Structures are given as C-alpha cells and as structure tokens.
Amino acid sequence: DSGVTQTPKHLITATGQRVTLRCSPRSGDLSVYWYQQSLDQGLQFLIQYYNGEERAKGNILERFSAQQFPDLHSELNLSSLELGDSALYFCASSEGQGAYEQYFGPGTRLTVT
Amino acid sequence: EDKVVQSPLSLVVHEGDTVTLNCSYEVTNFRSLLWYKQEKKAPTFLFMLTSSGIEKKSGRLSSILDKKELSSILNITATQTGDSAIYLCAVEAEGKLIFGQGTELSVKP
C-alpha cells in the first residue's frame, strides 16, 4: 500500500459523458501527478500539481482538466468522453516539486462504451 | 521529441538466471532516471539515478546510469518467480516524467 488513494476503482460510462476521478496523496506529499495507461500507448504523463499550482503539463487533451485543492487532494475531470479514453488512470504523489520518488495509487479503470 | 526506449520488450528466463534490462533516452534537460516495477497493479518505485548518484543497489537489484551513453541498465541477479513483472524506465525532463514502453520479464520455475 503506497498511501495514495484513488476513487472510484472502476468506472463505466457512455461516450459523450463527463466523469471525475479523485486522488488523495500520501501524507506530507505536496505534488500530485496524473497518468494514463492504455495498452497501445503505455504510461503517459498528463499533468502535475504542486501545492495547488499547476507545475507541468504532458499529453493532456483539452477535454481533460485537473485541479489540486487546499487539502492537497486532486481531481481529474474528463469530459466529452470517447471510446479511446478507456484506460487505467493513475495518480502518483511525491514530496517535492521534482519527480523524486513517486508513489502510485491503485488506479481507476475507466471504460467508455 | 523526447523519447525513452527500453529493450528487450519481453524476456523469459529461469529462476536463478541473471538479467540485464536496458533503457536509453533522448530528452531535453535531463534531470533524473527512475526505474519502476509494475505487477498487476500500480508501478512501485525501485531506483532514482541522477548525475550525483549514478549507481544504486538494493538486494539482488542494481542499476547504473551512463550519462555519456544516455542510457541505464537494471540488473537482477538470482532471479525468482516473484521478479516477474513489467519493468518501467522513466526520465525526468523539464518537470515531466517520460516513460519507456517497459520490459516484460517472466521468470519460470
């Protein structure tokens, strides 16, 4: 158990819908990272927040957005969902702003039908 | 375009064998290289290598960073069936982690 929690574990929804994934980092960690893992694209970095501020952006689509709240939990919002958005979404946390040792949550399995 | 390439993509060995996994990278403003092990769930952190720490060892696992060759290796000695997993290499560059496609290691009894 890494100490990072993610909810929900599984999510099934239809195309065109909007979903919110939630992540709570390890106690004391200020950085939260979001990743997408699909079979054909491997693990892709989406976005990082540090202490409430966006710090780095990766291959995140415009239909996706994220935020980190004052209590440091983070939410990833996915809208206008497409079949290709079906994937495992991981959240990870680390103590500092750099990559350092990132601890991954168990992931949210999103299935878009 | 930044990229991280791992080889081989898959590997099958027998218990007790020694394996070497490779990772090469081409990124702008390299900061660190990280190795992760992914079994059926989330990746778990193994090592982080930077310019100031180019060799790390933990039990049967060890890793070396070669900044001149822009590459790293992960060695696992006396492999066990519990080492079966996907091993991911990631490079931190400009605040982002770029992952390789992973090496799937299968250790047969």
mmCIF file of C-alpha atoms in Angstrom:
data_model
loop_
_atom_site.group_PDB
_atom_site.id
_atom_site.type_symbol
_atom_site.label_atom_id
_atom_site.label_comp_id
_atom_site.label_asym_id
_atom_site.label_seq_id
_atom_site.Cartn_x
_atom_site.Cartn_y
_atom_site.Cartn_z
ATOM 1 C CA ASP A 1 0.000 0.000 0.000
ATOM 2 C CA SER A 2 1.619 3.224 -1.224
ATOM 3 C CA GLY A 3 -0.552 5.536 0.879
ATOM 4 C CA VAL A 4 -2.050 7.139 -2.234
ATOM 5 C CA THR A 5 -5.781 6.575 -2.585
ATOM 6 C CA GLN A 6 -7.891 6.834 -5.697
ATOM 7 C CA THR A 7 -11.626 6.630 -6.181
ATOM 8 C CA PRO A 8 -13.504 5.085 -7.796
ATOM 9 C CA LYS A 9 -11.687 1.839 -8.620
ATOM 10 C CA HIS A 10 -13.810 1.192 -11.669
ATOM 11 C CA LEU A 11 -15.994 3.444 -13.780
ATOM 12 C CA ILE A 12 -18.148 2.525 -16.754
ATOM 13 C CA THR A 13 -19.774 5.309 -18.702
ATOM 14 C CA ALA A 14 -21.019 6.171 -22.160
ATOM 15 C CA THR A 15 -19.461 8.270 -24.888
ATOM 16 C CA GLY A 16 -20.095 11.982 -24.521
ATOM 17 C CA GLN A 17 -20.331 11.823 -20.746
ATOM 18 C CA ARG A 18 -18.200 13.559 -18.098
ATOM 19 C CA VAL A 19 -16.502 11.896 -15.146
ATOM 20 C CA THR A 20 -14.368 12.978 -12.197
ATOM 21 C CA LEU A 21 -11.556 10.901 -10.773
ATOM 22 C CA ARG A 22 -10.306 11.635 -7.297
ATOM 23 C CA CYS A 23 -6.885 11.227 -5.701
ATOM 24 C CA SER A 24 -5.570 11.741 -2.193
ATOM 25 C CA PRO A 25 -1.765 11.897 -1.943
ATOM 26 C CA ARG A 26 0.389 10.370 0.762
ATOM 27 C CA SER A 27 0.502 12.331 3.972
ATOM 28 C CA GLY A 28 3.092 15.088 3.614
ATOM 29 C CA ASP A 29 3.384 14.908 -0.176
ATOM 30 C CA LEU A 30 2.744 18.199 -1.941
ATOM 31 C CA SER A 31 2.964 17.035 -5.566
ATOM 32 C CA VAL A 32 0.286 15.099 -7.386
ATOM 33 C CA TYR A 33 0.731 13.620 -10.845
ATOM 34 C CA TRP A 34 -1.838 12.114 -13.191
ATOM 35 C CA TYR A 35 -1.044 9.393 -15.715
ATOM 36 C CA GLN A 36 -2.988 7.494 -18.332
ATOM 37 C CA GLN A 37 -2.049 3.901 -19.126
ATOM 38 C CA SER A 38 -3.528 2.201 -22.148
ATOM 39 C CA LEU A 39 -2.456 -0.988 -23.879
ATOM 40 C CA ASP A 40 -1.250 0.708 -27.039
ATOM 41 C CA GLN A 41 0.340 3.834 -25.554
ATOM 42 C CA GLY A 42 1.919 2.683 -22.321
ATOM 43 C CA LEU A 43 2.133 5.054 -19.364
ATOM 44 C CA GLN A 44 1.601 8.679 -20.378
ATOM 45 C CA PHE A 45 2.149 11.663 -18.110
ATOM 46 C CA LEU A 46 -0.831 14.013 -18.110
ATOM 47 C CA ILE A 47 -0.304 16.777 -15.567
ATOM 48 C CA GLN A 48 1.371 17.672 -12.280
ATOM 49 C CA TYR A 49 0.266 19.922 -9.437
ATOM 50 C CA TYR A 50 2.447 21.139 -6.620
ATOM 51 C CA ASN A 51 0.822 22.650 -3.550
ATOM 52 C CA GLY A 52 -2.230 23.713 -5.503
ATOM 53 C CA GLU A 53 -0.448 25.122 -8.537
ATOM 54 C CA GLU A 54 -0.078 23.506 -11.946
ATOM 55 C CA ARG A 55 3.600 22.740 -12.409
ATOM 56 C CA ALA A 56 3.985 20.633 -15.535
ATOM 57 C CA LYS A 57 1.797 19.523 -18.387
ATOM 58 C CA GLY A 58 2.194 16.465 -20.555
ATOM 59 C CA ASN A 59 -0.031 14.889 -23.160
ATOM 60 C CA ILE A 60 -3.272 16.069 -21.658
ATOM 61 C CA LEU A 61 -6.200 16.635 -24.005
ATOM 62 C CA GLU A 62 -8.199 19.870 -23.885
ATOM 63 C CA ARG A 63 -11.243 17.809 -22.872
ATOM 64 C CA PHE A 64 -9.387 16.871 -19.689
ATOM 65 C CA SER A 65 -8.696 19.170 -16.772
ATOM 66 C CA ALA A 66 -7.394 18.794 -13.273
ATOM 67 C CA GLN A 67 -7.027 20.729 -10.064
ATOM 68 C CA GLN A 68 -5.477 20.351 -6.643
ATOM 69 C CA PHE A 69 -7.410 21.604 -3.659
ATOM 70 C CA PRO A 70 -6.141 23.287 -0.458
ATOM 71 C CA ASP A 71 -6.256 19.939 1.376
ATOM 72 C CA LEU A 72 -3.961 18.654 -1.434
ATOM 73 C CA HIS A 73 -6.359 16.123 -2.871
ATOM 74 C CA SER A 74 -6.707 16.302 -6.622
ATOM 75 C CA GLU A 75 -9.406 15.671 -9.166
ATOM 76 C CA LEU A 76 -9.088 14.810 -12.842
ATOM 77 C CA ASN A 77 -12.098 15.758 -14.935
ATOM 78 C CA LEU A 78 -12.663 14.005 -18.251
ATOM 79 C CA SER A 79 -15.395 15.356 -20.497
ATOM 80 C CA SER A 80 -16.938 14.533 -23.891
ATOM 81 C CA LEU A 81 -15.637 11.032 -23.387
ATOM 82 C CA GLU A 82 -14.635 8.939 -26.380
ATOM 83 C CA LEU A 83 -14.059 5.206 -26.698
ATOM 84 C CA GLY A 84 -10.323 5.868 -26.890
ATOM 85 C CA ASP A 85 -10.338 7.389 -23.422
ATOM 86 C CA SER A 86 -10.829 3.926 -21.942
ATOM 87 C CA ALA A 87 -7.708 3.320 -19.886
ATOM 88 C CA LEU A 88 -6.252 2.971 -16.425
ATOM 89 C CA TYR A 89 -5.735 6.370 -14.811
ATOM 90 C CA PHE A 90 -3.081 6.558 -12.117
ATOM 91 C CA CYS A 91 -2.411 9.250 -9.631
ATOM 92 C CA ALA A 92 1.004 9.483 -8.005
ATOM 93 C CA SER A 93 2.418 11.735 -5.329
ATOM 94 C CA SER A 94 5.833 12.888 -4.230
ATOM 95 C CA GLU A 95 7.236 15.107 -1.541
ATOM 96 C CA GLY A 96 8.797 17.808 -3.668
ATOM 97 C CA GLN A 97 8.389 19.582 -6.977
ATOM 98 C CA GLY A 98 10.718 17.320 -8.960
ATOM 99 C CA ALA A 99 9.972 13.755 -9.961
ATOM 100 C CA TYR A 100 11.767 12.317 -6.963
ATOM 101 C CA GLU A 101 10.287 9.079 -5.731
ATOM 102 C CA GLN A 102 6.741 8.957 -6.953
ATOM 103 C CA TYR A 103 4.263 6.715 -5.165
ATOM 104 C CA PHE A 104 1.411 5.461 -7.302
ATOM 105 C CA GLY A 105 -2.169 4.905 -6.286
ATOM 106 C CA PRO A 106 -4.057 1.746 -7.296
ATOM 107 C CA GLY A 107 -5.581 3.439 -10.336
ATOM 108 C CA THR A 108 -9.074 3.996 -11.685
ATOM 109 C CA ARG A 109 -10.153 1.723 -14.542
ATOM 110 C CA LEU A 110 -12.311 3.800 -16.921
ATOM 111 C CA THR A 111 -14.363 2.037 -19.548
ATOM 112 C CA VAL A 112 -16.201 4.134 -22.106
ATOM 113 C CA THR A 113 -18.899 2.266 -24.020
ATOM 114 C CA GLU B 1 10.789 14.866 -29.464
ATOM 115 C CA ASP B 2 11.738 13.428 -26.077
ATOM 116 C CA LYS B 3 11.768 9.651 -26.004
ATOM 117 C CA VAL B 4 12.704 6.747 -23.803
ATOM 118 C CA VAL B 5 13.303 3.331 -25.323
ATOM 119 C CA GLN B 6 13.593 0.075 -23.411
ATOM 120 C CA SER B 7 14.931 -3.249 -24.575
ATOM 121 C CA PRO B 8 14.153 -6.018 -24.789
ATOM 122 C CA LEU B 9 10.371 -5.625 -24.800
ATOM 123 C CA SER B 10 9.976 -9.054 -23.264
ATOM 124 C CA LEU B 11 12.230 -11.636 -21.704
ATOM 125 C CA VAL B 12 11.732 -15.163 -20.401
ATOM 126 C CA VAL B 13 14.322 -16.645 -18.042
ATOM 127 C CA HIS B 14 14.568 -19.403 -15.461
ATOM 128 C CA GLU B 15 14.913 -18.983 -11.737
ATOM 129 C CA GLY B 16 18.494 -18.268 -10.764
ATOM 130 C CA ASP B 17 19.398 -16.544 -14.028
ATOM 131 C CA THR B 18 20.800 -13.024 -14.136
ATOM 132 C CA VAL B 19 19.088 -10.493 -16.379
ATOM 133 C CA THR B 20 20.008 -7.062 -17.696
ATOM 134 C CA LEU B 21 17.341 -4.642 -18.824
ATOM 135 C CA ASN B 22 18.236 -1.639 -20.943
ATOM 136 C CA CYS B 23 16.925 1.884 -21.158
ATOM 137 C CA SER B 24 18.118 4.619 -23.491
ATOM 138 C CA TYR B 25 16.856 8.140 -23.719
ATOM 139 C CA GLU B 26 16.877 11.293 -25.775
ATOM 140 C CA VAL B 27 15.445 14.174 -23.786
ATOM 141 C CA THR B 28 15.960 17.882 -23.311
ATOM 142 C CA ASN B 29 17.365 18.946 -19.948
ATOM 143 C CA PHE B 30 17.737 15.541 -18.341
ATOM 144 C CA ARG B 31 17.353 15.611 -14.547
ATOM 145 C CA SER B 32 16.965 12.034 -13.379
ATOM 146 C CA LEU B 33 16.168 8.499 -14.455
ATOM 147 C CA LEU B 34 13.815 6.282 -12.492
ATOM 148 C CA TRP B 35 13.065 2.567 -12.543
ATOM 149 C CA TYR B 36 9.708 1.134 -11.565
ATOM 150 C CA LYS B 37 8.331 -2.397 -11.224
ATOM 151 C CA GLN B 38 4.744 -2.962 -12.286
ATOM 152 C CA GLU B 39 3.000 -6.189 -11.427
ATOM 153 C CA LYS B 40 -0.725 -6.424 -11.860
ATOM 154 C CA LYS B 41 -1.399 -3.102 -10.202
ATOM 155 C CA ALA B 42 0.353 0.240 -9.845
ATOM 156 C CA PRO B 43 4.051 0.801 -10.551
ATOM 157 C CA THR B 44 6.272 0.664 -7.494
ATOM 158 C CA PHE B 45 9.419 2.732 -7.219
ATOM 159 C CA LEU B 46 12.783 0.940 -7.421
ATOM 160 C CA PHE B 47 15.578 3.449 -8.018
ATOM 161 C CA MET B 48 16.277 7.030 -8.946
ATOM 162 C CA LEU B 49 19.575 7.896 -10.616
ATOM 163 C CA THR B 50 20.924 11.369 -11.099
ATOM 164 C CA SER B 51 24.226 12.932 -12.046
ATOM 165 C CA SER B 52 25.233 12.801 -8.401
ATOM 166 C CA GLY B 53 24.139 9.187 -7.899
ATOM 167 C CA ILE B 54 24.823 7.074 -10.945
ATOM 168 C CA GLU B 55 24.775 3.655 -9.296
ATOM 169 C CA LYS B 56 22.231 2.198 -6.920
ATOM 170 C CA LYS B 57 21.869 -1.236 -5.378
ATOM 171 C CA SER B 58 19.159 -2.908 -3.345
ATOM 172 C CA GLY B 59 19.446 -6.591 -2.624
ATOM 173 C CA ARG B 60 19.547 -8.513 -5.904
ATOM 174 C CA LEU B 61 18.706 -5.420 -7.955
ATOM 175 C CA SER B 62 21.181 -2.821 -9.111
ATOM 176 C CA SER B 63 21.168 -0.037 -11.635
ATOM 177 C CA ILE B 64 23.737 2.142 -13.353
ATOM 178 C CA LEU B 65 23.320 5.391 -15.244
ATOM 179 C CA ASP B 66 25.668 6.169 -18.119
ATOM 180 C CA LYS B 67 25.200 9.855 -18.876
ATOM 181 C CA LYS B 68 27.718 9.756 -21.687
ATOM 182 C CA GLU B 69 25.832 6.980 -23.496
ATOM 183 C CA LEU B 70 22.426 8.376 -22.412
ATOM 184 C CA SER B 71 21.388 5.024 -21.044
ATOM 185 C CA SER B 72 20.826 2.948 -17.966
ATOM 186 C CA ILE B 73 20.760 -0.727 -17.116
ATOM 187 C CA LEU B 74 18.841 -2.592 -14.462
ATOM 188 C CA ASN B 75 20.415 -5.855 -13.315
ATOM 189 C CA ILE B 76 18.615 -8.561 -11.427
ATOM 190 C CA THR B 77 20.717 -11.435 -10.118
ATOM 191 C CA ALA B 78 19.499 -14.848 -8.939
ATOM 192 C CA THR B 79 16.037 -14.167 -10.360
ATOM 193 C CA GLN B 80 12.954 -15.508 -8.603
ATOM 194 C CA THR B 81 9.413 -16.070 -9.880
ATOM 195 C CA GLY B 82 8.366 -13.043 -7.826
ATOM 196 C CA ASP B 83 10.512 -10.874 -10.077
ATOM 197 C CA SER B 84 8.068 -11.498 -12.925
ATOM 198 C CA ALA B 85 6.663 -8.075 -13.814
ATOM 199 C CA ILE B 86 6.907 -5.210 -16.239
ATOM 200 C CA TYR B 87 9.921 -3.006 -15.531
ATOM 201 C CA LEU B 88 9.460 0.610 -16.484
ATOM 202 C CA CYS B 89 12.163 3.173 -17.073
ATOM 203 C CA ALA B 90 11.245 6.863 -16.853
ATOM 204 C CA VAL B 91 13.268 10.002 -17.411
ATOM 205 C CA GLU B 92 12.527 13.320 -15.756
ATOM 206 C CA ALA B 93 12.999 16.226 -18.133
ATOM 207 C CA GLU B 94 11.617 19.734 -17.772
ATOM 208 C CA GLY B 95 9.294 18.725 -14.988
ATOM 209 C CA LYS B 96 7.776 15.784 -16.832
ATOM 210 C CA LEU B 97 8.293 12.053 -16.488
ATOM 211 C CA ILE B 98 8.622 10.306 -19.825
ATOM 212 C CA PHE B 99 8.151 6.554 -19.618
ATOM 213 C CA GLY B 100 9.545 3.859 -21.847
ATOM 214 C CA GLN B 101 7.276 1.102 -23.095
ATOM 215 C CA GLY B 102 8.518 -1.305 -20.485
ATOM 216 C CA THR B 103 10.223 -4.693 -20.445
ATOM 217 C CA GLU B 104 8.007 -7.630 -19.543
ATOM 218 C CA LEU B 105 10.077 -10.127 -17.546
ATOM 219 C CA SER B 106 8.808 -13.636 -16.977
ATOM 220 C CA VAL B 107 10.763 -15.887 -14.602
ATOM 221 C CA LYS B 108 9.959 -19.580 -14.942
ATOM 222 C CA PRO B 109 10.467 -22.001 -12.024
#
